[in-house]
Coordinates of C-alpha atoms in Angstrom, one line a residue:
Chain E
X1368 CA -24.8 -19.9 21.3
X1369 CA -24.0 -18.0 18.3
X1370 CA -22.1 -15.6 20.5
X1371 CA -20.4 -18.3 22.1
X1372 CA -19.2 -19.2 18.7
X1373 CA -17.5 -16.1 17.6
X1374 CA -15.9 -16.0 20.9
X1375 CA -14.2 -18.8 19.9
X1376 CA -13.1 -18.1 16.9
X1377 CA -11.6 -14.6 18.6
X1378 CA -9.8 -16.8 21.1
X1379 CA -8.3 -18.6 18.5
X1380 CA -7.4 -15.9 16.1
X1381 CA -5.7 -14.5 19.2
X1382 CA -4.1 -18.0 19.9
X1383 CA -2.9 -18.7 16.4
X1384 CA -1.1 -15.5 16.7
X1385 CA 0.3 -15.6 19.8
X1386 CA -1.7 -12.2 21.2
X1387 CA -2.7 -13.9 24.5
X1388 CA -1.4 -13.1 28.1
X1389 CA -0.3 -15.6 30.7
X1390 CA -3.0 -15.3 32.4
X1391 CA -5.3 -15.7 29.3
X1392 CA -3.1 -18.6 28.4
X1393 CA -3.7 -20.2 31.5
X1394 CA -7.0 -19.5 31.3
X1395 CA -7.6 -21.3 28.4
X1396 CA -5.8 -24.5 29.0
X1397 CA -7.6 -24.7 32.2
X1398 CA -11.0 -24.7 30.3
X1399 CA -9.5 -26.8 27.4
X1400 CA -9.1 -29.8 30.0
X1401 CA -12.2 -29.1 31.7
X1402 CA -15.2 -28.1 28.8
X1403 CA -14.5 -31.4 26.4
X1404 CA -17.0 -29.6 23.7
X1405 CA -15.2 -26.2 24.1
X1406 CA -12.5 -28.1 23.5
X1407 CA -13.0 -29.7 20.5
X1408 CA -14.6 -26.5 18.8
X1409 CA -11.2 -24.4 19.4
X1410 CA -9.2 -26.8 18.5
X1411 CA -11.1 -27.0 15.2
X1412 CA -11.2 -23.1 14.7
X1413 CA -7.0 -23.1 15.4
X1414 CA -7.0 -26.0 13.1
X1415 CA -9.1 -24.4 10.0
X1416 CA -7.6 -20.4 10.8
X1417 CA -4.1 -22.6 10.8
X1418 CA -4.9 -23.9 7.6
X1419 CA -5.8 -20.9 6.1
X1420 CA -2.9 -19.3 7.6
X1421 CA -0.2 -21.9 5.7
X1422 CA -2.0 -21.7 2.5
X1423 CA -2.1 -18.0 2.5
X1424 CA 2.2 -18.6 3.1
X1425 CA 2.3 -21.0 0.5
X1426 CA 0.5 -19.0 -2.0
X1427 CA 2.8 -16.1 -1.4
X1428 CA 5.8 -18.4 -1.4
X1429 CA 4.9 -19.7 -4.7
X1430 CA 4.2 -16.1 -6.2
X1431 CA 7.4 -15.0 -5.1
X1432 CA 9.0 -18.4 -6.9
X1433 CA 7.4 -17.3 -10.1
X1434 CA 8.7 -14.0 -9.4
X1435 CA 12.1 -15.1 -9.3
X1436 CA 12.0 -17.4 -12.0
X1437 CA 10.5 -14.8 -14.3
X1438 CA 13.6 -12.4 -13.0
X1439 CA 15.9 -15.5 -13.8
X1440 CA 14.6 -15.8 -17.3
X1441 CA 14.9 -12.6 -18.2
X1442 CA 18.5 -12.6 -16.9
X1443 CA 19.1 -15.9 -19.0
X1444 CA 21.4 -13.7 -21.3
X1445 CA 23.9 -14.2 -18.4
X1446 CA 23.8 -18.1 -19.1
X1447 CA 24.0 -17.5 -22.7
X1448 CA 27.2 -15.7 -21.9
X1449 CA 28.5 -18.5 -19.9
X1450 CA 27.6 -21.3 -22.4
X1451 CA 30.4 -19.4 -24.9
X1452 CA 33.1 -21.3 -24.1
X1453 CA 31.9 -24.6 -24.7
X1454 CA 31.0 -23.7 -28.0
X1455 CA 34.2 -22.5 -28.8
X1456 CA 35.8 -25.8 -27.3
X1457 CA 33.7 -27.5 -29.7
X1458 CA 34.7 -25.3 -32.6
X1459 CA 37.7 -26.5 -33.9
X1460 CA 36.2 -30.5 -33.4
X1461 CA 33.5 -29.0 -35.8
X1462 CA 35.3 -27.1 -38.1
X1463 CA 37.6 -30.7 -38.7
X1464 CA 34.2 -32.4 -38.7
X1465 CA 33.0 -29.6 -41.2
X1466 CA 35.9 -29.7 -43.6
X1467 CA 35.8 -33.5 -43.9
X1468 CA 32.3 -33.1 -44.6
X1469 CA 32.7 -30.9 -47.8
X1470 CA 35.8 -33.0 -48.1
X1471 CA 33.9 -36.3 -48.9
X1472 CA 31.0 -34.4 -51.1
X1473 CA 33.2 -33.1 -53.6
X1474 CA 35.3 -35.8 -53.9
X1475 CA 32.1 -38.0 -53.7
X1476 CA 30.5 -35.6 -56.2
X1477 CA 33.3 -35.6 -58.6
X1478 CA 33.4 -39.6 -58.7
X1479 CA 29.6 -39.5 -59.4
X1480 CA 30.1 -36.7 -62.5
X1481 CA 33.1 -38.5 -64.2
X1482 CA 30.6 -41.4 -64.0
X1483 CA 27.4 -39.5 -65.3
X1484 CA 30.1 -38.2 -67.7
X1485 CA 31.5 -41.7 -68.6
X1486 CA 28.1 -43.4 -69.1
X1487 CA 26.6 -40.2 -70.9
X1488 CA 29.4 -41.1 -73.5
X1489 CA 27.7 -44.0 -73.6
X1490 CA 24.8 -42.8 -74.9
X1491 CA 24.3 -41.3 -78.5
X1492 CA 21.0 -39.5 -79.8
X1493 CA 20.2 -40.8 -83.1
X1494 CA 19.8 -37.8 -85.1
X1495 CA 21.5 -37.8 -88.1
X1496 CA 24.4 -35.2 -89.1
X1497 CA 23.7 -34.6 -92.6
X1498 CA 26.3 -32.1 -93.3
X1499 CA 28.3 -34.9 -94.6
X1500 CA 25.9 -36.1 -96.5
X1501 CA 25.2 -35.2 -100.0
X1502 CA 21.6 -34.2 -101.2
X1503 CA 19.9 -36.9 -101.9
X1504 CA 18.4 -38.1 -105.7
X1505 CA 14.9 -37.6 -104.6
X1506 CA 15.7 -34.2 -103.1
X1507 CA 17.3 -33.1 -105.9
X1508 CA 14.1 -33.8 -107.9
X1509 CA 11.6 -32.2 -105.7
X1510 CA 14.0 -29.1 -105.5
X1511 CA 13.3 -28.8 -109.1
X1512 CA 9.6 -29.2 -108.9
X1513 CA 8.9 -27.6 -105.4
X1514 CA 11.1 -24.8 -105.3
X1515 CA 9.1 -22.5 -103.7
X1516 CA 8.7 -24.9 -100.3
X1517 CA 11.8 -26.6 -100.4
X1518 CA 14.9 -25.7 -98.8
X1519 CA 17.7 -24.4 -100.9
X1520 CA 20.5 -25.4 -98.1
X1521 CA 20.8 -29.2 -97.2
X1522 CA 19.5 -29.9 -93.8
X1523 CA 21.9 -29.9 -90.2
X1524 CA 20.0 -32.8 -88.7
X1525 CA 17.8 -35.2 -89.4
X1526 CA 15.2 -37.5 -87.6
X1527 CA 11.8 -39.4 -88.1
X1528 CA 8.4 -38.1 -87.0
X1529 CA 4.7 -39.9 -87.2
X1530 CA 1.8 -38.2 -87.5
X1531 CA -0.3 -37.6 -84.5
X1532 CA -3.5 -36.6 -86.6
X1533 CA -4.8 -36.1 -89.9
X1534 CA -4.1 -32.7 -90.1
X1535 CA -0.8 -32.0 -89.3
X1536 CA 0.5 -32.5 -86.3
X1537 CA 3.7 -34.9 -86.0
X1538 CA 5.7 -36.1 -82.5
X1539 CA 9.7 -36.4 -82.9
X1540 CA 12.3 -36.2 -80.7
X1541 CA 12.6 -32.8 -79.1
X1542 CA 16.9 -33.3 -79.3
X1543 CA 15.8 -33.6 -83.1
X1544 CA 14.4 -30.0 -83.3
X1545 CA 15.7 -28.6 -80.4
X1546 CA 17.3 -25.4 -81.4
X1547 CA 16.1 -25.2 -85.1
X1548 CA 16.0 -22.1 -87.6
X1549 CA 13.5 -24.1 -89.3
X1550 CA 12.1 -27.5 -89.2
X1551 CA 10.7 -29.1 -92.6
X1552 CA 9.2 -32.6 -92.8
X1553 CA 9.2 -34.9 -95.9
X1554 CA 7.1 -37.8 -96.8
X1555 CA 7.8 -40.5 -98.4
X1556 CA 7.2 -39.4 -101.8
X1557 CA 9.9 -36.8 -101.3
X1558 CA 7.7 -33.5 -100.9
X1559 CA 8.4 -31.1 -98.2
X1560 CA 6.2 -29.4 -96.0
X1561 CA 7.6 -26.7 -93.3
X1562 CA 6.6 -27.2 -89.9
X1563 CA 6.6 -25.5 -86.4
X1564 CA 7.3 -26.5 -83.2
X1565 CA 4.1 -26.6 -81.1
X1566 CA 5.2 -28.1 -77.9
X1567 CA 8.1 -30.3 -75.9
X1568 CA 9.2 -31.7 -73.3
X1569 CA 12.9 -31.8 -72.8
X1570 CA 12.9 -33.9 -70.1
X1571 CA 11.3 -36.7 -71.7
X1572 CA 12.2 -35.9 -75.2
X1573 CA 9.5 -35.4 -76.9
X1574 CA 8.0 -32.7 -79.3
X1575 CA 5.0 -32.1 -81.4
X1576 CA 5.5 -30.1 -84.5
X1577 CA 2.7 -29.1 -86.6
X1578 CA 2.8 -28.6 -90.2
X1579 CA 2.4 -25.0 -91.2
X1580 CA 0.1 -25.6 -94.3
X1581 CA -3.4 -25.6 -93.1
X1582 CA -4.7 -27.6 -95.8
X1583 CA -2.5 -30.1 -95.1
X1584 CA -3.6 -33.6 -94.8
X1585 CA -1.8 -36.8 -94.8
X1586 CA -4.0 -39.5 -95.9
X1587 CA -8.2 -40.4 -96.3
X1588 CA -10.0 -40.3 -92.6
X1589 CA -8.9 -41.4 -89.2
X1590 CA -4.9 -42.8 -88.9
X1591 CA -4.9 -46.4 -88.6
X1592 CA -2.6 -46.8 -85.6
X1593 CA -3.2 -46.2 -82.2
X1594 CA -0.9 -44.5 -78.9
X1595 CA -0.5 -47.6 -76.4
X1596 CA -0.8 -46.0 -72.8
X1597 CA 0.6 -48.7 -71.3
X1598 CA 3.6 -50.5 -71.2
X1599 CA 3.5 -54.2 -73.0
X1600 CA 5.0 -56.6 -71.1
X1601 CA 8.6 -58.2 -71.8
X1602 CA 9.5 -59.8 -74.8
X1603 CA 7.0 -58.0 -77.3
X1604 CA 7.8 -58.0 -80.7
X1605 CA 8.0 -54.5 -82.3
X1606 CA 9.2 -53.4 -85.5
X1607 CA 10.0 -49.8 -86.1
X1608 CA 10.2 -47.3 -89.4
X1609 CA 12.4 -44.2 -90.1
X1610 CA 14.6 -42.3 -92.0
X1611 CA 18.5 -43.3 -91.3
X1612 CA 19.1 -42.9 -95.1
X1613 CA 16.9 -40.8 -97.8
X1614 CA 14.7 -44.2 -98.0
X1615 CA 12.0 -45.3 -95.3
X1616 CA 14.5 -48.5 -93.4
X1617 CA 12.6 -50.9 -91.8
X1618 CA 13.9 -52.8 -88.6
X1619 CA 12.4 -55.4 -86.0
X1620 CA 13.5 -56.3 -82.6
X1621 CA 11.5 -57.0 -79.4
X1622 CA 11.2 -55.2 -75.5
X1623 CA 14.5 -56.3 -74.0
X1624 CA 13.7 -54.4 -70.6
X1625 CA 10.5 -52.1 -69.0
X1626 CA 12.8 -49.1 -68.1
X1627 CA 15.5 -47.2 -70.5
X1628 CA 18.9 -45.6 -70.0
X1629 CA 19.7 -45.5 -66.7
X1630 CA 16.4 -46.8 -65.2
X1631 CA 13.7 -44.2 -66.9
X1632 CA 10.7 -45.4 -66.4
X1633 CA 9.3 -43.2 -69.5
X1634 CA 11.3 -45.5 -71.6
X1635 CA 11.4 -48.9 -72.7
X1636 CA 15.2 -50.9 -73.6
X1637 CA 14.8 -52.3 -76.9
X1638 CA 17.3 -54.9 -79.2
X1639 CA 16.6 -53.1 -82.0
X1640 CA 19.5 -52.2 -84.7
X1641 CA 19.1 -48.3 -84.8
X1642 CA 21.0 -45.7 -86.5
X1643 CA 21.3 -42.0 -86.5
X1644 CA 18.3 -40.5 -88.4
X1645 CA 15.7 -42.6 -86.8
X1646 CA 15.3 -40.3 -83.6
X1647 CA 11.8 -40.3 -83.5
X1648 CA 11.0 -42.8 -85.5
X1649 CA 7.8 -44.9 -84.3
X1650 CA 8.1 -48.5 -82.3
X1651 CA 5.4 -50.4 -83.1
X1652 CA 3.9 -53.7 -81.6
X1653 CA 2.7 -56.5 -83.8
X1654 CA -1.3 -55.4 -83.1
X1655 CA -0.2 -52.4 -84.8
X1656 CA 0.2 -49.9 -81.7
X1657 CA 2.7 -47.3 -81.5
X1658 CA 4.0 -47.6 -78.1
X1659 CA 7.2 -46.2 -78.4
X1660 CA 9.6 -43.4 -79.7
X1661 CA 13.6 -44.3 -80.8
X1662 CA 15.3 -41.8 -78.7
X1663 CA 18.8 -42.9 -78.6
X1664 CA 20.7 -46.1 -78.1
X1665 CA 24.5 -46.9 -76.5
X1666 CA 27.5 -46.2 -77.7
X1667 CA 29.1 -49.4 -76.4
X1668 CA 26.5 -52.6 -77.6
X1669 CA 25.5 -52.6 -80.9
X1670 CA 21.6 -53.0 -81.1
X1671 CA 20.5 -51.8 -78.2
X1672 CA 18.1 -49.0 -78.6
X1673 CA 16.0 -46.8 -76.3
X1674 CA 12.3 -45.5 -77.0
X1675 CA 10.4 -43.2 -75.4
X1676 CA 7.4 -44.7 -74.7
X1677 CA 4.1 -42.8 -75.9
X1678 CA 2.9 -42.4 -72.4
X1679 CA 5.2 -39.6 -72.5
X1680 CA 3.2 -38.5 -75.8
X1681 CA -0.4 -38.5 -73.7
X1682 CA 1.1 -36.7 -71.4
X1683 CA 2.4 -33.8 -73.6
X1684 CA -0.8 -33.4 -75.5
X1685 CA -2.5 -33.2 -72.2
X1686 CA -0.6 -31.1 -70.5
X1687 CA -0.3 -28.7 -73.6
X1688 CA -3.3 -26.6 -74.5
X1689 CA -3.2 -28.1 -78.0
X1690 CA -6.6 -29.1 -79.7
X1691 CA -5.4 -32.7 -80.9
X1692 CA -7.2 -35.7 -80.5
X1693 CA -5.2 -39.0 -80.8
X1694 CA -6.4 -41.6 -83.0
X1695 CA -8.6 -44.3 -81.0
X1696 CA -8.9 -46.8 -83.3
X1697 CA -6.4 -49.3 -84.8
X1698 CA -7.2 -51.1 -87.9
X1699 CA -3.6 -52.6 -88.3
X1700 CA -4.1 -55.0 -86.2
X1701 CA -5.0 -58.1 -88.3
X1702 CA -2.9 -57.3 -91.4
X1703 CA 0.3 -58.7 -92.3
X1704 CA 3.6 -57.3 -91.6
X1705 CA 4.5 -56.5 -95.0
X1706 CA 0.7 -54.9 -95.1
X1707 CA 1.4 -53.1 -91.9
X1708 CA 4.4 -51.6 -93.0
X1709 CA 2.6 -50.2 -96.5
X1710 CA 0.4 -48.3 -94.4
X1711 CA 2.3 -47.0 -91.6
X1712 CA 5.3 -45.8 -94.3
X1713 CA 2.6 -42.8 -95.3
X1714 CA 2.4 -41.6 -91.6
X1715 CA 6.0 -41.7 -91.0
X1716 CA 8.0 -39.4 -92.5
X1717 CA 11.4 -37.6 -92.1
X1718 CA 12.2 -34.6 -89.9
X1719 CA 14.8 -31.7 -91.2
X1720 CA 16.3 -29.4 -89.1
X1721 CA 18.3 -26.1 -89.9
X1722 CA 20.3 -24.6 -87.9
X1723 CA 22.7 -21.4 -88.3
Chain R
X734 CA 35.6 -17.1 7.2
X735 CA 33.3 -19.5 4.8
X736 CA 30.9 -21.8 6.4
X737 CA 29.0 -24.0 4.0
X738 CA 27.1 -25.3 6.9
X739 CA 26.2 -22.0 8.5
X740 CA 25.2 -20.8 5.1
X741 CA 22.6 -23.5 4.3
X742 CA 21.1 -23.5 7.3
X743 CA 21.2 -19.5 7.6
X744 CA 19.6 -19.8 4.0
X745 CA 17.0 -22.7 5.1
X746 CA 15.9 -20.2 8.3
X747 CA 15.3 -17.4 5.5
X748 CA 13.5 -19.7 3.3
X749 CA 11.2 -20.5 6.6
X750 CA 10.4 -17.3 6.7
X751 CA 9.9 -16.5 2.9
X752 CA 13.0 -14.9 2.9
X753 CA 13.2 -13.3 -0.5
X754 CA 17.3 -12.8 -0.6
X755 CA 17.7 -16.3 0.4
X756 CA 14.9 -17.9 -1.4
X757 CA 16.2 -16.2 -4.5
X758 CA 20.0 -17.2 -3.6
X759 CA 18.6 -21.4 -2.8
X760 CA 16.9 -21.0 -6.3
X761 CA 19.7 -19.7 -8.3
X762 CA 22.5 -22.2 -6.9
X763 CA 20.2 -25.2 -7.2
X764 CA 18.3 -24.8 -10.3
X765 CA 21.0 -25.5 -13.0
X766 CA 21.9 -29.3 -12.3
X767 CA 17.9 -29.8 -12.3
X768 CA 17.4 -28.3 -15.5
X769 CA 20.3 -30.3 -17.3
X770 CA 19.0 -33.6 -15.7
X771 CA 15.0 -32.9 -16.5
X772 CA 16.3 -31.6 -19.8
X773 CA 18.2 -35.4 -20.1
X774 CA 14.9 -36.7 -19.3
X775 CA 12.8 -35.5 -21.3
X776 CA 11.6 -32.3 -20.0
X777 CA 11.5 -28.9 -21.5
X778 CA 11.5 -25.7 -19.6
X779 CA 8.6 -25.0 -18.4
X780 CA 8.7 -29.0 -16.8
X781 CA 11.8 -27.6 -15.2
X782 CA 10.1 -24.5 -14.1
X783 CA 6.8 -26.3 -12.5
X784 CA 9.0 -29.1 -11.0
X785 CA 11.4 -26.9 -9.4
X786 CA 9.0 -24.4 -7.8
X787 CA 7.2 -27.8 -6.8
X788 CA 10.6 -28.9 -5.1
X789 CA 11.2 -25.8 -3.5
X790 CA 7.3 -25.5 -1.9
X791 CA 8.1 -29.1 -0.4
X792 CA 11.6 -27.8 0.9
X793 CA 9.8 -24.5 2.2
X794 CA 7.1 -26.7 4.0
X795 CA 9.4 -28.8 5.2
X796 CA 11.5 -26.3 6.8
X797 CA 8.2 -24.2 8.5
X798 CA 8.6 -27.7 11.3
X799 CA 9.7 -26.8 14.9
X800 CA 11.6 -29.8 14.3
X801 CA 13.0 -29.4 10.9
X802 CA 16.5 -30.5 10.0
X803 CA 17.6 -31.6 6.9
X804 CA 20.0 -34.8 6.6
X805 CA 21.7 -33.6 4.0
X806 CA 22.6 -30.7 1.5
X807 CA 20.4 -28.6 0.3
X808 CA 20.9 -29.1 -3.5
X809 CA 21.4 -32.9 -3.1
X810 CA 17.8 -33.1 -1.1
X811 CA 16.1 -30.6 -3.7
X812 CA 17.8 -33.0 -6.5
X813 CA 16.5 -35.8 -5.4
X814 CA 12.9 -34.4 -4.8
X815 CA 13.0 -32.9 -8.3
X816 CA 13.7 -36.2 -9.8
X817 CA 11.1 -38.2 -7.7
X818 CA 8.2 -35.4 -9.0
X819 CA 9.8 -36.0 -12.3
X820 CA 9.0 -39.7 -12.4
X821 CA 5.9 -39.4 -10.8
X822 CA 4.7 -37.0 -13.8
X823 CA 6.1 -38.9 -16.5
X824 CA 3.8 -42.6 -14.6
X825 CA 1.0 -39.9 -14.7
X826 CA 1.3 -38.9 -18.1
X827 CA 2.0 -42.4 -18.9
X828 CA 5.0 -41.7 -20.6
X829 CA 7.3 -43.7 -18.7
X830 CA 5.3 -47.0 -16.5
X831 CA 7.2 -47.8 -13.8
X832 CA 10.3 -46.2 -13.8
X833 CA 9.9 -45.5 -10.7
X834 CA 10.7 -48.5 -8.9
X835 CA 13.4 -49.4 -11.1
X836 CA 15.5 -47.3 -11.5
X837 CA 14.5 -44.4 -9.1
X838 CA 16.9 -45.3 -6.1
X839 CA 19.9 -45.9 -8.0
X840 CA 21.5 -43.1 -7.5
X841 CA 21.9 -41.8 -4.1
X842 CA 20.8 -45.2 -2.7
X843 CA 18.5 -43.3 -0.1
X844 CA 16.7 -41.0 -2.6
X845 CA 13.4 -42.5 -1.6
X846 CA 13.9 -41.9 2.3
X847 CA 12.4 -38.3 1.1
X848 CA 9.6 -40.5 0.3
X849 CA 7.4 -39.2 3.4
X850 CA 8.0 -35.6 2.8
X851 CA 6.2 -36.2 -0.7
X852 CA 3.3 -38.1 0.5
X853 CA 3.1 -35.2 3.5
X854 CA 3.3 -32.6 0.4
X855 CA 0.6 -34.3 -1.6
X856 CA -1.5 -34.4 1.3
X857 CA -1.2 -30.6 2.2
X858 CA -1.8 -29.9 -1.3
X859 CA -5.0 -31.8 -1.1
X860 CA -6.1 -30.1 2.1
X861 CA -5.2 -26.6 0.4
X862 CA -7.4 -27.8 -2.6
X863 CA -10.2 -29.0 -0.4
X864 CA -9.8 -25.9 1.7
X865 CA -9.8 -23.7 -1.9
X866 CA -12.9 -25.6 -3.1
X867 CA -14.0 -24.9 0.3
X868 CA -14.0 -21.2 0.1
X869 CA -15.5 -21.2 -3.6
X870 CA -18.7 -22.8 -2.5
X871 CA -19.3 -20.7 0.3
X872 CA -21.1 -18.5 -1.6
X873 CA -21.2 -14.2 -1.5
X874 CA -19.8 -11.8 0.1
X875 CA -18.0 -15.0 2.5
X876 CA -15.9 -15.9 -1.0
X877 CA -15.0 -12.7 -1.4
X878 CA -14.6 -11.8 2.3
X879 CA -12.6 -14.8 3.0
X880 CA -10.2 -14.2 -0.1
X881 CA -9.7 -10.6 0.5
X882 CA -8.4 -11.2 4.1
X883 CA -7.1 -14.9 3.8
X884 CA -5.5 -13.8 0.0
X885 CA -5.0 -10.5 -1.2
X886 CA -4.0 -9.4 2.5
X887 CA -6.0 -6.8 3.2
X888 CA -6.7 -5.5 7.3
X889 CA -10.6 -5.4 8.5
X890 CA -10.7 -1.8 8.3
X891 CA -10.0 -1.8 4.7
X892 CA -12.5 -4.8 4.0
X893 CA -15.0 -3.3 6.4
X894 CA -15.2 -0.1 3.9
X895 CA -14.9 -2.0 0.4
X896 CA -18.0 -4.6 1.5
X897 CA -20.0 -1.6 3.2
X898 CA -19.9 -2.4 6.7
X899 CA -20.0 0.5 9.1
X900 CA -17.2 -0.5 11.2
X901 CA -14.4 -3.2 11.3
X902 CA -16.1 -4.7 14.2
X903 CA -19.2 -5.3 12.3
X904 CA -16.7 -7.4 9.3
X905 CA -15.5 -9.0 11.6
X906 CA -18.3 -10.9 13.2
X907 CA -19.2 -11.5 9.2
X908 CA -15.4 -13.1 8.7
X909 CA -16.4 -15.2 12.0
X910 CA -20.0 -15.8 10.4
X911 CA -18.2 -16.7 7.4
X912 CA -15.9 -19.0 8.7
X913 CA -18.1 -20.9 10.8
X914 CA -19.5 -21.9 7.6
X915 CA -16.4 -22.6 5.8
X916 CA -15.5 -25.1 9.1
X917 CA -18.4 -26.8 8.1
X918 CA -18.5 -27.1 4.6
X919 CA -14.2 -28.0 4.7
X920 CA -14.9 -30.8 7.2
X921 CA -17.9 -32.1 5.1
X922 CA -15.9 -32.2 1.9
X923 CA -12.8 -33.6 4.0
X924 CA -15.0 -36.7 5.1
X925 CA -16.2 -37.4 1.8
X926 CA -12.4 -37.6 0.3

């Protein structure tokens, strides 16, 4: 039986490839009609060695489709080639497309710039040339009793500063001290103290400078103000203290928007009469907070006044490696105005700037 | 004198045969209107590639008939097989449900009379799977027997000494052993499906 089987599968290896005689041939399709099981095994071994046959020609076909392809790919330089002068077609479009580009940014750009430049105009830091201005009385009579720490030369600028701690360390504006020879604060009662600058941050104007006198100390125990992190709402009434003129000048106003000059969020927009010498100068809020710094104010309204809020102060002394530690407590908060404003004037002092 | 006629079908008779020269010259004339079209649709190059080759296995079987003729050109029937696989990937990928019977006729209005050549192709590819499947569960040496004759080519003398039979005549009644088996097995699995 077995034998019988590979005879078959002979017969139809010989069949599927057309090795057979006539006479074979005949042969075979006379026992094909006759034998019906014969028949039905050959035709299932020329079926399956058929099948094996196509797939075997497939597979080659296919490997010789990758072939090609492969070939084709690497001979895809030759496209390349071809694809050149559709590019250039398109060059001259593009280079029209290209030049009105740049075309509208620089005349776009240029309408933004005279506008930054026309609204910058609009927009005056409130440091105080003192060039002009002659040395004051009080001056005059520390000069004569402080020589040795008092500055023989009137001061370039001038701004406002409030202590950040006990010992020493005052936040201003950093346009106030930005570029200074020297920087020399002066209290209230007139005496001068030289200071450094410790740390800034130009972007949102604000600087710490510390007083160089190590036993400096401004008044008895922890400052009675506090830094408000965040913002107080519309409205708030704030009054402010600093050094326009010689003498401490008090001015009140209220929050007239959450952002400053041009949309700064670090800043609030205050209607508060301001004048140069009060950069600096600390924006409080009835409860006695601090939540604000007088940066600058524009040109074109009278009494409208920007302040750095003292977020951006937090952030300074944070970011900086500085060991200070910002007063936490606030025991201004159920005094008077007129009682506020007593203590607050020994924490605020002015700022003096040379330059050469 | 230039025959576009005589030259397809003189190029269809060489792709019959696996024809390298004319398989290579169908592939290189038809290939770049597919690529621009699958690249239109979504494909990237290696789509192109596997469709293509894909198209040009259905042409090749096609064209292995005693009774093959093709209707039309060669590019325009290759086109329109290209895009047919092409919609039938993106329904099986999901990417694009029911394209097909939209818009799939539109352009040629008899793009789907290639229809049957398809379902034919799918079918043979089936059988070649079941048939592949087949051969891996026969087991050793028949796997190996089977693959080095039926695959790689090789004549009974040469598999005779690289499976350690003493004569061809002696691999051969194996290969016959072998594919007795492999009827079996294939016509097993083929019931099941």
């Amino acid at each position: 039986m077995i034998g019988q089987d590979f005879n078959n599968w002979e017969l139809a290896e010989a069949y599927v490839a057309n090795k057979l005689s006539a006479s074979e041939l005949a042969n075979l399709h006379k026992r094909l009609s006759s034998e019906t099981d014969f028949a039905s095994d050959f035709n299932e071994c020329v079926s399956m060695l058929l099948s094996l046959d196509q797939s075997k020609k497939q597979r080659q076909f296919r490997n010789m489709l990758v072939h090609i392809h492969h070939e084709n790919e690497t001979n895809a330089s030759n496209w390349r080639v071809r694809t050149i002068p559709l590019r250039t077609h398109y060059l001259r479009t593009g280079a029209i497309a290209a030049g009105i580009a740049i075309l509208t940014t620089i005349s776009t750009f240029s309408i933004i710039s005279h506008n930054e430049k026309k609204r910058s105009s609009q927009y005056s830091l409130l440091r105080r040339e003192l060039e002009t201005i002659k040395r004051s009385q009080s001056a005059l009579i520390k000069n004569i009793n402080e020589t040795a720490t008092t500055p023989v030369t009137p001061a370039n600028y001038s701004g406002t500063g409030v202590a950040l701690s006990n010992d020493g360390y005052f936040v201003t504006n950093y346009h106030v001290v930005a570029g200074a020879d020297s920087i020399y604060i002066q209290r209230k009662d007139g005496h001068y103290y030289k200071a450094v600058l410790s740390t800034f941050d130009e972007k949102s104007d604000v600087a710490i400078i510390k007083v160089e006198d190590k036993n400096f100390k401004i008044g008895k125990g922890e400052l009675p103000y506090r830094f408000a992190t965040t913002k107080n709402p519309l409205g708030s009434k704030v009054f402010t203290l600093g050094y326009p003129q010689d003498e401490i000048v008090y001015n009140e106003g209220y929050i007239s928007a959450k952002n400053g000059y041009l949309g700064d969020s670090l800043q609030y927009r205050l209607e508060l009469p301001a004048s140069p010498g009060q950069s600096g100068a600390p924006v409080t809020d009835n409860n006695g907070n601090i939540i604000a710094l007088v940066t600058g104010k524009e040109s074109e309204s009278e009494g409208t006044t920007y302040a750095v809020g003292a977020k951006a102060i937090v952030k300074l002394i944070s970011n900086s490696d500085l060991s200070l530690r910002l007063p936490q407590s606030n025991k201004l908060g159920k005094m008077s105005r007129e009682q506020q404003i007593q203590s607050m004037e020994q924490y605020t002092c002015s700022v003096k700037v040379y330059k050469k | 004198m230039y025959n576009p006629i005589d030259t397809e079908a003189s190029l269809l008779a060489g792709l019959a045969q696996g024809n390298r020269k004319a398989t290579e010259a169908i592939y290189k004339q038809h290939i770049r209107p597919i690529k621009s079209w699958i690249g239109q649709h979504g494909g990237d190059e290696d789509d192109v590639a596997d469709i293509f080759q894909e198209a040009m296995v259905v042409l090749y079987e096609k064209a292995q008939k005693d009774d093959f003729r093709l209707s039309c050109k060669i590019g325009t029937y290759l086109f329109a097989i290209c895009k047919h696989l092409w919609y039938k990937k993106l329904q099986k990928d999901q990417k694009a449900p029911d394209i097909l019977s939209t818009d799939a006729g539109l352009d040629e209005g008899k793009d789907w009379a290639y229809e049957d050549d398809l379902n034919a192709h799918t079918e043979r590819e089936t059988h070649y799977q079941l048939l592949h499947d087949a051969m891996e569960q026969l087991g050793e040496p028949c796997s190996s027997l089977l693959k080095a004759f039926y695959h790689n080519d090789k004549s009974m003398q040469e598999i005779a000494a690289e499976f350690g039979y003493t004569n061809p005549d002696n691999a051969k009644t194996q290969k016959y052993k072998c594919l007795t088996r492999l009827r079996k097995i294939f016509y097993v699995a083929k019931a099941k499906w």
